[in-house]
């Protein structure tokens, strides 16, 4: 292949058809693909009408007259908190919405009725502070139920929310709050993380010195930490809601009214405020949540172990599950506190049936060892999911063999902050899965792998992932920057959405996501995905985790530099280093053999668990290191740099 696509190197031939017993009772069925292929707008309109209670049912489906500013169901009216709460109360108010587990061991069980009461009281509290429909509200909290309550209260009164992940710094709060000119900031005194308190209010205090738009700061008392409260500006959550009524009329929102802004990083330093609106977003969230997770609301206990500060938590902890009247688990802390079996103990305690996490977490579980899941009865599980990055086949197999029951279906779900909901994923009762493949676009989603010219790449080839038809939960723009919206997503391949990911298809038409395009190396004119080399490394029995980057090389353009974390039992040696290089050559071919391999106890990661390849590239190229403040484990960078002989 020339430079038109991405080399397709790693071959994976294991397949797992859905178990018959699962398929016979599955929520998602094969005929949905046919229905959506025939008329995708009609398909989504049917989902919108069946899954959502509208104050005014939409007559319009998709309006593409002002592309790429698409609208869906734009003459419809609804309220999202009404859909998540009120409509379930008549004969389902006593059902548990969340089993919440605090990191220190405290727990709360919250029914739909209790959640509704709290949301109404807090919504009235917001109104009492002068928050009106259209005002932006920034939320910077830990994983407490009040975070969900705050989001739903905003949705109830029509104030768009913007959740800022609790791991971000004061500076990140300033950027995000100022970009949207938020009028209110909601926070906690602190958040529990591995037994210590993260000082959330203190970070807000520092941020609020430079956020002129913020009039008030509401503080939820989670940890009892001592915080300073500024008179007239700061107000305690419990004081605000103390006298409020449990009834607050839901605002009738237009389907295209802004529901939330969520910031995500792009290729420049300025984060992008991704905008999601009301009717289309909820349609996507509810439909994908029900179909991909095979949701049986009467019997399932569902757990998405993400943080609500990311889009995964928005769609699959809050809006999708509540719209579908789900009982969920929500956990405040880290998976290794107080010990590395914390998640398995929660699954056992609540009888979790559906579990959704990220490959980076799965690789950590592998590294810690099977003895931790083995200490617990995980037999309640019937479906596993992953999201966030390509999953190495070895991690996929480990997940299925050690966490799920025999032949447990795994849904590898590809999507993005921008897409609002899952786009490419198996339907667990229909699709034959393959370890490492997100398989195929969901019904109503249309994807195409193209080359640099935008021409379709035939099956079996690699290239760039595009989405060729609009979908209801798509982003509507970048807040305050329509031009960047157009140039980032719509200009590269006119008429199609460019996701920024590389992908390949196999002969069956299944998609294999190769990671962000800037994670693609160019070795002697061959584009090679970092992910494929990583997968090859991780398939070696001594390797727990690997990150691969393209280092500048005079001869080959780029050379492959690998950073490898070994499993507990293995020891570093020059022999092992050679063995790993040969292993990659054996798995993929000599072209993919890493030029250098550095052993490291850990890899630099963002707080959302993504490996910071940019930093590893800096280390490999002996460049001054960029910003490390958003890392979860900044100390590891210096250690790696020292080992590689760099700065
Ligand atoms: O590169 C893809 C990767 O994560 C990116 C989106 O990141 P974010 O907006 O933070 O949303 C993450 C949660 C939806 C994508 O462009 N990604 C996400 N899911 C997968 C994935 N890569 C491979 N396989 C996946 N299942």
XYZ file of C-alpha atoms and ligand atoms in Angstrom:
673
model
C 0.000 0.000 0.000
C 1.255 3.502 -0.779
C 0.542 6.412 1.508
C -3.187 6.265 0.914
C -4.122 4.410 4.034
C -2.850 2.766 7.179
C -1.158 -0.592 7.125
C -3.322 -3.433 8.304
C -0.918 -5.640 10.182
C -2.324 -7.333 13.223
C -4.570 -10.253 12.402
C -6.994 -11.632 14.946
C -9.028 -14.644 14.036
C -10.900 -15.622 17.210
C -14.665 -15.119 16.992
C -17.421 -15.320 19.591
C -21.002 -15.632 18.399
C -23.609 -14.548 20.955
C -24.575 -17.435 23.258
C -27.962 -18.822 22.144
C -29.595 -18.241 25.520
C -28.533 -14.600 25.435
C -29.621 -14.084 21.819
C -33.090 -15.537 22.358
C -33.941 -12.875 24.950
C -31.970 -9.958 23.538
C -33.361 -6.421 23.423
C -31.527 -5.482 20.207
C -32.443 -7.594 17.195
C -31.068 -7.955 13.671
C -34.126 -6.424 11.997
C -33.210 -3.012 13.451
C -30.349 -2.792 10.944
C -32.710 -3.423 8.048
C -35.225 -0.910 9.336
C -32.564 1.778 9.791
C -30.895 1.065 6.456
C -34.205 1.580 4.680
C -34.916 4.967 6.270
C -32.594 6.128 9.030
C -34.597 9.256 9.842
C -37.770 7.206 10.259
C -35.862 4.748 12.458
C -34.562 7.472 14.776
C -37.933 9.211 14.835
C -39.560 5.994 15.962
C -36.978 5.633 18.741
C -37.541 9.253 19.771
C -41.285 8.756 20.051
C -41.180 5.392 21.783
C -38.459 6.081 24.321
C -39.180 9.696 25.232
C -42.209 11.435 26.690
C -42.693 14.664 24.752
C -44.679 17.686 25.881
C -45.153 18.244 22.167
C -44.321 15.413 19.810
C -42.031 16.410 16.942
C -43.305 16.315 13.376
C -39.867 16.993 11.979
C -37.046 14.468 11.925
C -33.712 15.568 10.497
C -33.240 19.036 9.026
C -30.074 19.130 6.934
C -30.797 22.368 5.093
C -28.049 24.232 6.950
C -25.390 21.493 7.055
C -23.210 20.893 9.008
C -25.525 22.630 11.500
C -27.980 19.763 11.545
C -31.078 19.692 13.722
C -33.240 16.799 14.881
C -36.880 16.860 16.015
C -36.671 20.628 16.168
C -40.396 21.326 16.564
C -40.619 18.948 19.538
C -40.814 20.015 23.173
C -39.698 18.050 26.219
C -37.894 18.212 29.519
C -35.082 15.800 30.241
C -35.470 15.691 34.022
C -39.165 14.917 33.475
C -38.095 11.961 31.338
C -35.501 10.814 33.878
C -37.735 11.223 36.944
C -41.390 12.356 36.920
C -42.711 9.860 34.436
C -41.297 6.953 36.455
C -42.913 7.997 39.715
C -46.485 6.829 39.226
C -45.640 3.130 39.338
C -41.885 3.039 39.832
C -40.993 5.699 42.362
C -39.775 3.206 44.930
C -37.353 1.611 42.531
C -33.685 2.223 43.316
C -32.075 4.683 40.921
C -28.599 4.480 42.455
C -26.824 2.249 44.896
C -24.101 4.715 45.763
C -20.848 3.570 47.372
C -18.565 6.141 48.969
C -14.853 5.547 48.947
C -14.530 5.451 52.766
C -17.204 2.731 52.876
C -20.380 4.743 53.500
C -23.307 3.911 51.228
C -26.590 5.481 50.115
C -29.554 3.929 48.379
C -31.568 6.463 46.404
C -34.960 5.710 44.908
C -36.443 7.506 41.933
C -38.810 9.364 44.240
C -36.003 10.503 46.522
C -33.924 11.572 43.571
C -36.876 13.485 42.176
C -37.482 15.284 45.494
C -33.831 16.304 45.731
C -33.700 17.486 42.137
C -36.829 19.589 42.597
C -35.533 21.139 45.799
C -32.196 21.952 44.269
C -33.846 23.315 41.106
C -35.873 25.676 43.302
C -32.628 26.608 45.033
C -31.075 27.490 41.681
C -34.071 29.653 40.814
C -33.766 31.408 44.189
C -30.207 32.402 43.247
C -31.505 33.979 40.061
C -30.448 31.252 37.633
C -32.664 31.416 34.563
C -33.263 29.345 31.466
C -30.191 29.676 29.232
C -27.733 30.626 32.017
C -24.646 28.431 32.046
C -23.787 26.528 35.212
C -20.352 24.972 35.788
C -20.152 21.903 38.042
C -16.874 20.757 39.614
C -17.614 17.925 42.031
C -16.540 14.443 42.996
C -18.617 11.342 42.290
C -21.422 12.025 44.748
C -25.157 11.722 44.004
C -25.401 15.505 44.308
C -23.478 15.772 41.041
C -26.300 13.944 39.281
C -28.855 15.996 41.212
C -27.174 19.226 40.101
C -27.162 18.168 36.439
C -30.822 17.142 36.494
C -31.830 20.327 38.321
C -30.116 22.392 35.628
C -31.929 20.387 32.962
C -35.205 20.930 34.814
C -34.990 24.720 34.666
C -33.287 24.845 31.265
C -29.870 26.048 32.404
C -27.127 24.310 30.366
C -24.571 22.627 32.588
C -20.909 22.081 32.060
C -19.301 19.445 34.235
C -15.588 19.923 34.810
C -13.805 16.725 35.819
C -12.837 16.848 39.504
C -9.237 15.966 38.673
C -8.647 19.194 36.770
C -6.634 22.085 38.156
C -7.781 25.617 39.061
C -6.376 26.842 35.763
C -8.496 24.390 33.806
C -11.572 25.590 35.693
C -10.769 29.184 34.727
C -10.459 28.354 31.010
C -13.700 26.425 30.944
C -15.764 28.773 33.088
C -14.632 31.845 31.186
C -15.190 30.318 27.761
C -18.884 29.820 28.524
C -19.222 32.763 30.961
C -20.840 30.587 33.583
C -22.925 32.441 36.165
C -22.740 29.768 38.843
C -20.181 27.251 40.018
C -21.260 24.173 41.995
C -18.626 22.255 43.927
C -17.888 20.144 47.030
C -15.700 21.016 49.968
C -13.511 18.146 48.816
C -13.551 14.718 47.202
C -12.235 11.425 48.549
C -9.418 9.901 46.559
C -7.357 7.006 47.953
C -8.107 8.006 51.513
C -7.147 11.655 51.146
C -9.239 14.723 50.411
C -8.849 16.493 47.068
C -9.440 20.181 47.866
C -12.133 21.017 45.336
C -13.389 24.192 47.018
C -9.851 25.489 47.409
C -9.296 24.999 43.675
C -12.535 26.861 42.999
C -11.422 29.710 45.280
C -8.215 30.061 43.286
C -10.156 29.853 40.017
C -12.803 32.373 41.057
C -10.151 35.082 41.335
C -10.174 35.074 37.532
C -13.756 34.200 36.616
C -15.699 37.490 36.579
C -18.937 35.919 35.311
C -19.432 33.714 38.401
C -21.908 35.284 40.832
C -22.338 32.406 43.267
C -20.647 29.205 44.323
C -22.726 26.411 45.877
C -20.730 24.054 48.103
C -21.804 20.519 49.001
C -20.340 19.294 52.268
C -18.942 15.871 51.417
C -15.795 15.425 53.514
C -16.149 17.853 56.398
C -12.921 19.535 55.291
C -12.466 23.084 56.485
C -13.118 25.545 53.688
C -13.431 29.294 53.504
C -16.812 30.682 52.474
C -16.960 34.123 50.929
C -19.904 36.160 52.222
C -22.555 36.898 49.629
C -20.883 34.699 47.006
C -20.628 31.216 48.528
C -23.565 29.229 49.828
C -23.771 25.772 51.382
C -25.864 23.253 49.462
C -27.739 22.189 52.627
C -28.649 25.789 53.485
C -29.836 26.454 49.953
C -32.223 23.494 49.818
C -33.361 23.534 53.464
C -36.556 25.495 52.875
C -37.224 24.539 49.255
C -40.314 22.721 48.071
C -40.116 19.339 46.355
C -42.101 20.677 43.452
C -40.568 22.656 40.648
C -42.353 22.886 37.308
C -40.138 21.419 34.548
C -39.315 23.971 31.850
C -40.690 23.060 28.441
C -37.541 22.920 26.316
C -37.209 22.957 22.590
C -35.563 19.812 21.241
C -32.679 21.932 19.975
C -32.113 23.890 23.204
C -28.647 23.472 24.682
C -28.498 20.745 27.359
C -24.798 20.780 28.161
C -21.330 21.838 27.153
C -18.505 19.398 27.780
C -14.919 20.421 27.148
C -12.564 18.096 25.369
C -9.014 18.500 24.167
C -8.117 18.952 20.538
C -4.923 19.476 18.656
C -4.495 22.997 20.037
C -4.141 23.910 23.691
C -7.583 25.555 23.882
C -10.210 22.985 24.904
C -13.272 22.652 22.711
C -16.678 23.205 24.314
C -18.691 20.421 22.709
C -22.387 21.343 22.573
C -25.189 18.829 22.997
C -28.860 19.667 22.715
C -31.956 18.144 24.232
C -34.185 15.917 22.075
C -31.620 14.298 19.805
C -29.126 13.712 22.591
C -31.691 12.003 24.789
C -32.913 9.868 21.895
C -29.370 8.677 21.250
C -28.586 8.137 24.926
C -31.749 6.152 25.683
C -31.670 4.057 22.505
C -28.017 3.074 22.678
C -28.168 2.422 26.406
C -31.083 0.029 25.989
C -29.788 -1.775 22.891
C -26.046 -2.028 23.519
C -26.411 -3.003 27.171
C -29.389 -5.279 26.483
C -31.119 -3.513 29.308
C -33.837 -5.363 31.229
C -34.899 -2.610 33.633
C -36.793 -4.984 35.930
C -33.906 -7.302 36.671
C -30.617 -5.643 35.796
C -28.218 -3.915 38.145
C -26.089 -1.820 35.855
C -22.719 -0.259 36.574
C -20.816 2.136 34.380
C -17.581 2.627 36.305
C -16.637 5.880 34.591
C -16.501 9.380 36.063
C -19.412 11.725 35.363
C -16.816 14.364 34.467
C -16.427 12.627 31.095
C -19.036 12.057 28.422
C -19.283 8.367 29.319
C -20.670 9.346 32.707
C -23.066 11.918 31.235
C -24.645 9.486 28.812
C -24.259 6.146 30.583
C -24.420 6.995 34.299
C -26.954 9.815 34.203
C -29.113 10.412 31.137
C -29.372 7.000 29.425
C -29.896 4.879 32.554
C -32.373 7.243 34.230
C -34.446 7.689 31.070
C -34.616 3.899 30.887
C -35.641 3.535 34.555
C -32.483 1.594 35.402
C -31.072 0.613 38.779
C -27.408 1.652 38.711
C -24.380 1.409 40.925
C -22.307 4.556 41.357
C -18.900 4.469 43.062
C -17.016 7.442 44.394
C -13.410 6.301 44.553
C -10.547 4.480 42.895
C -10.539 0.745 42.069
C -7.566 -0.031 44.327
C -8.778 1.530 47.551
C -8.614 0.191 50.185
C -7.481 -2.808 48.134
C -7.330 -3.980 44.538
C -10.541 -5.991 44.846
C -12.786 -2.999 45.516
C -14.759 -3.187 42.268
C -15.233 -6.941 42.508
C -16.480 -6.619 46.049
C -19.052 -4.017 44.927
C -20.210 -6.269 42.066
C -20.687 -9.120 44.529
C -22.465 -6.964 47.087
C -25.038 -5.494 44.700
C -25.346 -8.387 42.259
C -24.236 -6.263 39.307
C -25.317 -7.795 35.997
C -23.847 -5.319 33.477
C -20.392 -3.788 33.927
C -18.846 -1.100 31.700
C -15.263 0.106 32.079
C -12.174 1.142 30.119
C -9.320 -0.907 28.621
C -6.812 0.962 30.758
C -8.640 -0.280 33.860
C -8.750 -3.807 32.474
C -4.998 -3.757 31.884
C -4.516 -2.573 35.467
C -6.656 -5.494 36.676
C -4.462 -7.847 34.630
C -1.355 -6.386 36.161
C -2.710 -6.756 39.686
C -3.542 -10.402 39.082
C -6.531 -12.751 38.954
C -6.422 -13.373 42.686
C -8.418 -10.176 43.246
C -11.489 -11.023 41.145
C -11.197 -14.624 42.335
C -11.863 -13.548 45.907
C -15.434 -12.630 44.925
C -18.560 -14.183 43.504
C -19.029 -12.437 40.157
C -21.644 -14.866 38.858
C -24.331 -12.150 38.640
C -22.542 -10.623 35.626
C -24.023 -11.317 32.202
C -22.616 -8.552 29.980
C -19.336 -6.623 29.919
C -18.468 -3.421 28.082
C -15.406 -1.346 27.291
C -14.899 2.184 26.039
C -12.302 4.884 25.616
C -9.470 3.398 23.625
C -8.707 0.392 21.491
C -8.721 -2.746 23.607
C -5.843 -5.130 23.019
C -7.058 -8.643 22.148
C -5.113 -10.002 25.135
C -6.967 -7.659 27.510
C -10.297 -8.519 25.874
C -9.674 -12.216 26.406
C -8.569 -11.661 29.988
C -11.734 -9.658 30.681
C -13.965 -12.377 29.275
C -12.144 -15.260 30.949
C -11.599 -13.756 34.383
C -14.503 -11.383 34.966
C -17.467 -12.619 32.964
C -19.151 -16.007 33.026
C -18.208 -18.456 30.274
C -18.660 -16.902 26.806
C -19.851 -13.641 28.332
C -20.612 -11.160 25.533
C -18.343 -8.123 25.506
C -19.441 -4.880 23.871
C -16.435 -2.866 22.717
C -18.077 0.517 22.185
C -16.481 3.161 19.980
C -17.676 6.734 20.362
C -16.534 10.214 21.388
C -17.526 13.269 23.394
C -18.637 14.676 20.049
C -20.893 11.760 19.129
C -22.852 11.927 22.407
C -23.531 8.196 22.397
C -22.173 4.862 21.225
C -21.662 4.636 17.459
C -19.800 1.438 16.619
C -20.433 -1.548 18.838
C -21.769 -5.069 18.820
C -25.432 -5.629 19.626
C -24.757 -8.306 22.219
C -27.510 -10.700 21.162
C -26.836 -10.336 17.450
C -23.214 -9.647 16.652
C -20.373 -12.149 16.514
C -17.582 -10.420 18.383
C -13.834 -10.491 17.802
C -11.327 -9.504 20.489
C -10.198 -5.969 19.653
C -12.923 -5.074 17.175
C -15.779 -2.674 17.903
C -17.462 -4.617 15.049
C -20.034 -2.516 13.171
C -21.977 0.737 13.286
C -25.190 0.525 15.300
C -28.518 0.646 13.461
C -28.983 4.192 12.167
C -25.239 4.952 12.156
C -23.239 4.903 8.949
C -19.437 4.773 8.937
C -16.874 4.540 6.177
C -13.103 4.108 6.196
C -11.556 6.435 3.605
C -8.062 7.212 2.318
C -6.376 10.634 2.364
C -8.326 11.646 -0.729
C -11.608 10.707 0.900
C -12.135 7.676 -1.308
C -13.582 4.568 0.340
C -10.963 1.989 1.284
C -12.002 -1.524 0.235
C -12.717 -4.093 2.929
C -9.540 -5.339 4.535
C -7.796 -1.963 4.296
C -6.986 0.811 6.747
C -7.574 4.552 6.625
C -9.528 7.303 8.334
C -12.849 6.834 10.061
C -15.734 8.987 8.839
C -19.438 9.060 9.672
C -21.431 9.605 6.537
C -24.905 10.475 7.812
C -26.036 12.745 10.661
C -27.287 11.109 13.869
C -29.503 12.548 16.626
C -26.951 12.744 19.474
C -24.262 14.423 17.373
C -22.574 17.565 18.635
C -24.215 20.719 17.312
C -21.133 22.932 17.365
C -18.176 24.082 19.477
C -19.348 26.668 21.965
C -18.605 30.143 20.590
C -16.602 28.785 17.677
C -18.650 27.612 14.701
C -15.623 28.019 12.440
C -13.562 25.562 14.461
C -16.523 23.179 14.429
C -16.561 23.223 10.650
C -12.793 23.037 10.193
C -12.197 20.286 12.762
C -14.951 17.920 11.774
C -16.413 18.731 8.362
C -13.814 20.219 6.052
C -11.408 17.368 5.602
C -13.958 15.114 3.912
C -16.816 17.267 2.609
C -20.194 15.831 3.477
C -18.838 13.489 6.145
C -17.935 13.839 9.798
C -14.217 13.244 10.385
C -13.689 11.553 13.734
C -9.910 12.001 13.926
C -9.403 8.249 14.318
C -7.721 5.732 12.121
C -9.614 2.507 11.462
C -9.495 -0.582 9.339
C -12.123 -3.037 8.248
C -11.702 -6.771 7.853
C -13.113 -9.017 5.172
C -16.386 -9.358 7.102
C -16.809 -5.583 7.183
C -16.064 -5.316 10.909
C -14.316 -2.155 12.088
C -11.065 -2.115 14.054
C -10.281 1.276 15.540
C -6.594 2.129 15.299
C -6.565 5.104 17.663
C -6.244 8.813 17.064
C -4.657 9.705 13.796
C -1.844 11.479 15.588
C -1.065 8.145 17.230
C -0.267 6.760 13.827
C 3.445 6.420 13.063
C 5.134 6.665 9.734
C 7.957 4.183 9.467
C 9.786 4.216 6.155
C 6.654 5.468 4.463
C 4.391 2.908 6.077
C 1.718 4.098 8.395
C 1.564 1.873 11.423
C -0.792 2.237 14.311
C 0.859 2.545 17.706
C -1.984 0.426 18.968
C -1.123 -2.598 16.878
C 2.461 -2.649 18.159
C 1.162 -2.181 21.692
C -1.191 -5.081 21.263
C 1.636 -7.266 20.031
C 3.724 -6.345 23.063
C 0.866 -6.934 25.481
C 0.266 -10.374 24.007
C 3.677 -11.420 25.413
C 3.161 -13.185 28.753
C 5.557 -10.925 30.678
C 3.992 -7.632 29.562
C 1.256 -5.858 31.508
C 1.038 -2.635 29.553
C 2.807 -0.969 26.673
C 2.838 2.410 24.975
C 4.409 3.001 21.612
C 5.300 6.252 19.877
C 7.033 7.285 16.705
C 10.397 8.857 17.561
C 12.092 11.054 14.974
C 14.604 9.019 13.024
C 16.982 10.276 10.343
C 16.819 7.103 8.358
C 13.245 5.939 8.520
C 11.352 9.168 9.267
C 10.089 7.692 12.466
C 11.313 4.792 14.519
C 9.238 2.843 16.964
C 9.945 3.596 20.610
C 8.205 1.368 23.118
C 7.645 1.830 26.823
C 6.778 -1.362 28.623
C 5.477 -2.207 32.077
C 6.073 -5.794 33.101
C 3.757 -8.041 35.075
C 4.560 -8.581 38.746
C 6.440 -11.822 38.243
C 8.731 -10.819 35.353
C 12.171 -9.223 35.691
C 13.818 -6.734 33.379
C 16.836 -7.975 31.417
C 18.578 -7.410 28.114
C 17.501 -10.900 27.051
C 13.866 -10.064 27.678
C 14.271 -6.849 25.743
C 15.503 -8.763 22.700
C 12.781 -11.337 23.180
C 10.109 -8.626 23.113
C 11.515 -7.063 19.949
C 11.492 -10.469 18.316
C 8.008 -11.127 19.607
C 6.677 -8.016 17.879
C 8.508 -8.946 14.721
C 6.934 -12.360 14.929
C 3.430 -11.014 15.566
C 3.400 -8.185 13.053
C 6.544 -8.245 10.932
C 10.055 -6.840 11.079
C 8.885 -3.381 10.096
C 7.092 -3.035 13.407
C 10.025 -4.149 15.561
C 10.599 -1.424 18.162
C 13.947 0.279 17.786
C 14.057 0.977 21.502
C 12.213 -0.524 24.444
C 12.297 1.094 27.848
C 11.037 -0.711 30.925
C 9.062 1.493 33.258
C 7.055 0.810 36.425
C 4.126 2.839 35.069
C 3.080 4.866 32.027
C 2.251 8.569 32.111
C -1.528 8.872 32.068
C -4.146 11.562 32.175
C -6.606 11.343 35.012
C -9.088 9.766 32.643
C -6.579 6.972 32.106
C -5.392 7.811 28.600
C -1.699 7.296 27.980
C -0.030 10.632 27.223
C 1.850 9.657 24.093
C 2.755 13.274 23.446
C 5.011 13.190 26.515
C 6.556 9.919 25.484
C 7.262 11.423 22.071
C 8.968 14.365 23.783
C 11.087 11.970 25.825
C 12.001 9.911 22.770
C 12.979 12.971 20.798
C 14.915 14.450 23.710
C 12.688 17.518 23.745
C 11.931 19.659 26.726
C 8.879 18.101 28.304
C 5.516 19.787 27.834
C 2.916 20.413 30.484
C 2.611 17.502 32.924
C 0.087 19.068 35.293
C -2.877 17.125 33.917
C -1.170 13.795 34.581
C -2.405 11.406 37.229
C 1.157 10.232 37.895
C 3.570 13.041 36.986
C 6.433 11.489 38.960
C 6.777 8.618 36.501
C 7.819 10.951 33.671
C 11.115 11.950 35.242
C 11.934 8.304 35.902
C 11.299 7.355 32.292
C 13.253 10.327 30.962
C 16.213 9.374 33.105
C 16.142 5.775 31.892
C 16.029 6.833 28.278
C 19.016 9.100 28.818
C 16.994 12.201 27.980
C 16.108 15.267 29.985
O -9.774 7.553 19.746
C -11.080 7.156 20.094
C -11.079 6.640 21.518
O -11.428 7.743 22.336
C -11.678 8.889 21.520
C -12.792 9.712 22.108
O -12.398 10.172 23.376
P -13.432 10.955 24.282
O -14.072 12.046 23.497
O -12.689 11.325 25.508
O -14.550 9.923 24.611
C -14.217 8.736 25.268
C -15.456 7.972 25.657
C -16.484 7.853 24.624
C -12.007 8.330 20.169
O -11.803 9.288 19.146
N -12.056 5.573 21.713
C -13.224 5.627 22.380
N -13.805 4.418 22.416
C -13.007 3.568 21.730
C -11.899 4.305 21.281
N -10.931 3.745 20.539
C -11.044 2.435 20.244
N -12.065 1.664 20.662
C -13.062 2.169 21.407
N -14.037 1.375 21.829
